[in-house]
Amino acid sequence: MVVDQINERFRELKRRGKKIASLTAYDYPTGRLLDESGVEIILVGDSLGMVVLGYEDTTRVTLDEMLHHTRAVARGVKQALLVADLPIHTYDTPEQAVTTAKKLVQAGAQAVKLEGGVNHVPQIEAITHAGIPFMAHIGMLPQSVREEGGYKVKGKTQSEAEALMADARAVEKAGAFSIVLEIVLADLAKQITAAVEIPTIGIGSGEHCDGQILVTHDLIGLFPWFTPKFVAQEAHVADEIRRAARAFIERTKNGPLMSNRGEQG
Ligand code: KIV
């Protein structure tokens, strides 16, 4: 069964101490470029609501939007495991979670992710029992940002740390093949990583996780209006786009234009 195969593949990576690199993609060229670069996991994250669609947060993202972008990314991905997010209010019950997960799989995802731990065990079990590999997401949950009043570090109090540890154990037992830990205190992320046999994939959760994930737009500087503190930018693509656009404007207005005789290609 594919759920068991993927589960075993990721447990084996952890046992062998192989760190897992994961990035987000929302379109065909990015999916293809990341795949060719060798990342193990490509996530069509609902962060697309912010960095692609211009929403304030992820709470407006619809399933149709997720399906549209998942199809585009899937056309470019051959090697990496393609995971897609269940958007908010598409997994309020286990039945709804399975229906949504199946639609994402039909769109090309090989696994799905939703936000939540202990409180979503019935949904996670329903998804894995339906034969769909599942990636968990605990810690700071962006779909709850409005109730939380911001993107806050998780695990600062004893009770929060205990709850997160319980979440991690619960999602592992429910069949998840890995756990995204978002903005969790580094020391707690280390303890959770030691306590479970499936890999933890950190985002802003320190260096002791079994892998790391970032929003690609943050990594490559394509969303220059806000970059989380924990991101080490590797490129400045927004600057390049501005430079190219200015060069084009300059050439259009003042020349010289490229000469061509009207042929294509
Ligand atoms: O939506 C997303 O991109 C995510 C990652 C940041 C983990 O959930």
Coordinates of C-alpha atoms and ligand atoms in Angstrom, one line a residue:
M1 CA 0.0 0.0 0.0
V2 CA 1.3 3.4 -1.0
V3 CA 0.8 4.9 2.5
D4 CA 3.0 2.2 4.0
Q5 CA 5.7 2.6 1.3
I6 CA 6.0 6.3 1.7
N7 CA 5.9 6.0 5.5
E8 CA 8.7 3.5 5.4
R9 CA 10.7 5.6 2.9
F10 CA 10.7 8.6 5.1
R11 CA 11.3 6.6 8.4
E12 CA 14.3 5.1 6.6
L13 CA 15.7 8.6 5.7
K14 CA 15.4 9.6 9.3
R15 CA 17.1 6.4 10.6
R16 CA 20.0 7.0 8.1
G17 CA 20.3 10.6 9.3
K18 CA 19.5 12.0 5.8
K19 CA 18.2 15.5 6.0
I20 CA 15.0 16.2 3.9
A21 CA 14.9 19.4 1.8
S22 CA 11.4 20.6 1.0
L23 CA 10.1 23.7 -0.8
T24 CA 6.8 25.1 -2.0
A25 CA 5.7 25.5 -5.6
Y26 CA 2.6 26.9 -7.1
D27 CA 3.2 26.8 -10.9
Y28 CA 4.7 24.5 -13.6
P29 CA 8.1 26.2 -14.1
T30 CA 8.8 26.4 -10.4
G31 CA 7.7 22.8 -9.8
R32 CA 9.9 21.6 -12.6
L33 CA 12.9 23.7 -11.6
L34 CA 12.7 22.5 -8.0
D35 CA 12.2 18.9 -9.1
E36 CA 15.2 19.1 -11.3
S37 CA 17.2 20.6 -8.4
G38 CA 16.6 17.5 -6.3
V39 CA 14.4 18.5 -3.4
E40 CA 12.7 15.5 -1.8
I41 CA 9.3 17.1 -1.2
I42 CA 7.5 19.8 -3.2
L43 CA 4.5 21.3 -1.4
V44 CA 1.7 23.2 -3.1
G45 CA 1.1 25.1 0.1
D46 CA -2.0 27.3 0.8
S47 CA 0.7 30.0 1.4
L48 CA -0.1 30.5 -2.3
G49 CA -3.0 32.7 -1.0
M50 CA -0.4 35.2 0.2
V51 CA 2.6 35.0 -2.1
V52 CA 0.7 34.3 -5.4
L53 CA -2.9 35.6 -5.0
G54 CA -2.2 38.6 -2.8
Y55 CA -4.5 37.7 0.1
E56 CA -3.7 38.9 3.6
D57 CA -3.4 35.4 5.0
T58 CA -4.3 31.8 4.0
T59 CA -7.8 31.9 5.3
R60 CA -9.4 32.9 2.0
V61 CA -7.8 30.1 -0.1
T62 CA -10.4 27.9 -1.7
L63 CA -10.2 24.2 -2.8
D64 CA -10.7 25.3 -6.5
E65 CA -7.6 27.5 -6.2
M66 CA -5.6 24.6 -4.6
L67 CA -6.7 22.2 -7.3
H68 CA -5.8 24.7 -10.1
H69 CA -2.3 25.2 -8.8
T70 CA -1.7 21.5 -7.9
R71 CA -2.5 20.6 -11.5
A72 CA 0.0 23.1 -12.8
V73 CA 2.8 21.9 -10.4
A74 CA 2.1 18.3 -11.0
R75 CA 2.8 18.7 -14.8
G76 CA 6.4 19.7 -13.9
V77 CA 7.2 17.2 -11.1
K78 CA 8.7 13.8 -11.9
Q79 CA 10.9 12.8 -8.9
A80 CA 9.9 14.7 -5.8
L81 CA 7.0 13.7 -3.6
L82 CA 4.2 16.2 -4.4
V83 CA 2.2 17.2 -1.4
A84 CA -0.8 19.5 -1.5
D85 CA -2.5 21.4 1.4
L86 CA -6.1 21.0 2.3
P87 CA -7.4 24.6 2.6
I88 CA -9.3 25.9 5.6
H89 CA -12.8 24.4 6.2
T90 CA -12.4 21.6 3.7
Y91 CA -11.6 19.1 6.4
D92 CA -14.1 20.0 9.2
T93 CA -15.2 16.3 9.3
P94 CA -13.4 13.1 8.5
E95 CA -15.7 12.5 5.5
Q96 CA -15.1 16.0 4.1
A97 CA -11.3 15.5 4.7
V98 CA -11.3 12.3 2.6
T99 CA -13.4 13.9 -0.2
T100 CA -11.0 16.9 -0.3
A101 CA -7.9 14.8 -0.2
K102 CA -9.1 12.6 -3.1
K103 CA -9.7 15.7 -5.2
L104 CA -6.2 16.9 -4.6
V105 CA -4.9 13.4 -5.5
Q106 CA -6.9 13.5 -8.7
A107 CA -5.3 16.9 -9.4
G108 CA -1.8 15.2 -9.2
A109 CA -0.8 15.3 -5.5
Q110 CA 0.8 12.2 -4.1
A111 CA 0.2 13.1 -0.5
V112 CA -1.8 15.8 1.4
K113 CA -1.3 18.0 4.5
L114 CA -3.6 19.6 6.9
E115 CA -3.1 21.8 10.0
G116 CA -3.7 20.2 13.4
G117 CA -2.7 17.5 15.8
V118 CA -4.7 15.7 18.5
N119 CA -7.9 17.5 17.5
H120 CA -7.7 16.2 13.9
V121 CA -6.8 12.6 14.5
P122 CA -10.1 11.3 13.0
Q123 CA -9.5 13.3 9.8
I124 CA -5.9 12.0 9.6
E125 CA -6.9 8.4 10.2
A126 CA -9.7 8.7 7.6
I127 CA -7.2 10.0 5.0
T128 CA -4.6 7.4 5.6
H129 CA -7.2 4.6 5.7
A130 CA -8.4 5.9 2.3
G131 CA -4.9 5.1 1.1
I132 CA -3.6 8.7 0.8
P133 CA -0.2 9.5 2.3
F134 CA -0.4 12.2 4.9
M135 CA 2.0 14.9 6.1
A136 CA 1.1 16.6 9.4
H137 CA 1.5 20.3 10.3
I138 CA 1.7 21.4 14.0
G139 CA 3.0 24.4 15.9
M140 CA 2.0 27.7 14.5
L141 CA -1.0 27.1 12.3
P142 CA -1.4 29.8 9.6
Q143 CA -5.0 29.0 9.1
S144 CA -5.6 30.0 12.7
V145 CA -3.7 33.3 12.5
R146 CA -6.7 35.4 13.0
E147 CA -7.7 33.6 16.3
E148 CA -4.1 33.6 17.4
G149 CA -3.6 37.3 16.6
G150 CA -0.3 36.8 14.6
Y151 CA 2.5 34.4 13.8
K152 CA 3.8 33.6 17.2
V153 CA 6.5 31.2 18.4
K154 CA 5.0 28.0 19.8
G155 CA 6.2 25.9 22.8
K156 CA 7.1 28.7 25.2
T157 CA 5.0 27.5 28.1
Q158 CA 5.1 24.1 29.7
S159 CA 1.5 23.4 28.8
E160 CA 2.0 24.4 25.1
A161 CA 5.2 22.3 25.0
E162 CA 3.3 19.3 26.4
A163 CA 0.4 19.8 24.0
L164 CA 2.8 19.9 21.0
M165 CA 4.5 16.7 22.1
A166 CA 1.1 15.1 22.4
D167 CA 0.2 16.4 18.9
A168 CA 3.4 14.9 17.4
R169 CA 2.8 11.5 19.0
A170 CA -0.9 11.5 17.9
V171 CA -0.2 12.3 14.2
E172 CA 2.5 9.7 14.1
K173 CA 0.1 7.1 15.5
A174 CA -2.6 8.2 13.1
G175 CA -0.4 7.4 10.1
A176 CA 1.5 10.6 9.1
F177 CA 4.8 10.0 7.3
S178 CA 6.3 13.3 8.4
I179 CA 5.5 16.3 10.6
V180 CA 5.9 20.0 9.7
L181 CA 6.9 21.9 12.8
E182 CA 6.2 25.6 12.2
I183 CA 7.9 28.2 14.4
V184 CA 8.4 25.9 17.4
L185 CA 11.1 26.7 20.0
A186 CA 14.3 25.0 18.8
D187 CA 14.8 23.0 22.0
L188 CA 11.3 21.7 21.9
A189 CA 11.6 20.9 18.2
K190 CA 14.7 18.9 19.1
Q191 CA 12.8 16.9 21.8
I192 CA 9.9 16.2 19.4
T193 CA 12.3 15.0 16.7
A194 CA 13.9 12.6 19.2
A195 CA 10.5 11.4 20.4
V196 CA 9.0 10.3 17.0
E197 CA 10.2 7.8 14.4
I198 CA 8.9 9.9 11.4
P199 CA 10.9 12.9 10.2
T200 CA 10.2 16.4 11.5
I201 CA 10.4 19.1 8.8
G202 CA 11.1 22.4 10.4
I203 CA 10.1 25.9 9.3
G204 CA 11.6 28.5 11.7
S205 CA 12.1 25.7 14.3
G206 CA 15.8 25.5 14.5
E207 CA 18.5 23.2 13.2
H208 CA 17.6 19.9 14.9
C209 CA 14.7 18.8 12.8
D210 CA 15.1 16.0 10.3
G211 CA 14.5 18.4 7.4
Q212 CA 13.6 21.9 6.5
I213 CA 10.8 23.5 4.4
L214 CA 10.5 27.1 3.2
V215 CA 8.1 29.1 1.1
T216 CA 10.1 29.3 -2.1
H217 CA 9.2 33.0 -2.6
D218 CA 10.9 33.8 0.7
L219 CA 14.0 31.8 -0.2
I220 CA 14.5 33.4 -3.6
G221 CA 13.3 36.9 -2.6
L222 CA 10.2 37.0 -4.8
F223 CA 8.0 38.4 -2.2
P224 CA 10.1 41.4 -1.0
W225 CA 7.4 43.1 1.0
F226 CA 7.7 40.7 3.9
T227 CA 10.3 38.0 4.7
P228 CA 10.1 36.0 7.9
K229 CA 13.1 36.5 10.3
F230 CA 14.2 32.8 10.1
V231 CA 14.7 32.9 6.3
A232 CA 18.2 32.9 4.9
Q233 CA 17.6 34.4 1.4
E234 CA 19.6 32.7 -1.4
A235 CA 18.5 35.0 -4.3
H236 CA 16.9 38.4 -5.0
V237 CA 14.5 37.6 -7.8
A238 CA 12.2 40.6 -7.2
D239 CA 15.2 42.9 -7.8
E240 CA 16.0 41.1 -11.0
I241 CA 12.4 41.4 -12.2
R242 CA 12.4 45.2 -11.5
R243 CA 15.8 45.6 -13.3
A244 CA 14.6 43.7 -16.4
A245 CA 11.3 45.6 -16.5
R246 CA 13.2 48.9 -16.2
A247 CA 15.6 47.9 -19.0
F248 CA 12.6 46.9 -21.2
I249 CA 10.8 50.3 -20.5
E250 CA 14.0 52.1 -21.3
R251 CA 14.5 50.3 -24.6
T252 CA 10.8 50.7 -25.6
K253 CA 10.9 54.4 -25.0
N254 CA 14.4 55.3 -26.2
G255 CA 15.6 52.3 -28.2
P256 CA 17.5 50.5 -29.5
L257 CA 14.9 47.7 -30.0
M258 CA 15.9 44.2 -31.1
S259 CA 15.7 44.0 -34.8
N260 CA 13.8 41.2 -36.4
R261 CA 12.2 40.5 -39.7
G262 CA 8.9 39.4 -38.2
E263 CA 9.8 35.7 -37.7
Q264 CA 8.8 33.8 -34.6
G265 CA 11.4 31.9 -32.5
Ligands
KIV1 O1 1.4 26.7 3.1 C1 2.6 26.5 3.2 O2 3.4 26.9 2.4 C2 3.1 25.7 4.3 C3 4.5 25.6 4.6 C4 5.0 26.9 5.0 C5 4.9 24.6 5.6 O3 2.3 25.1 5.0

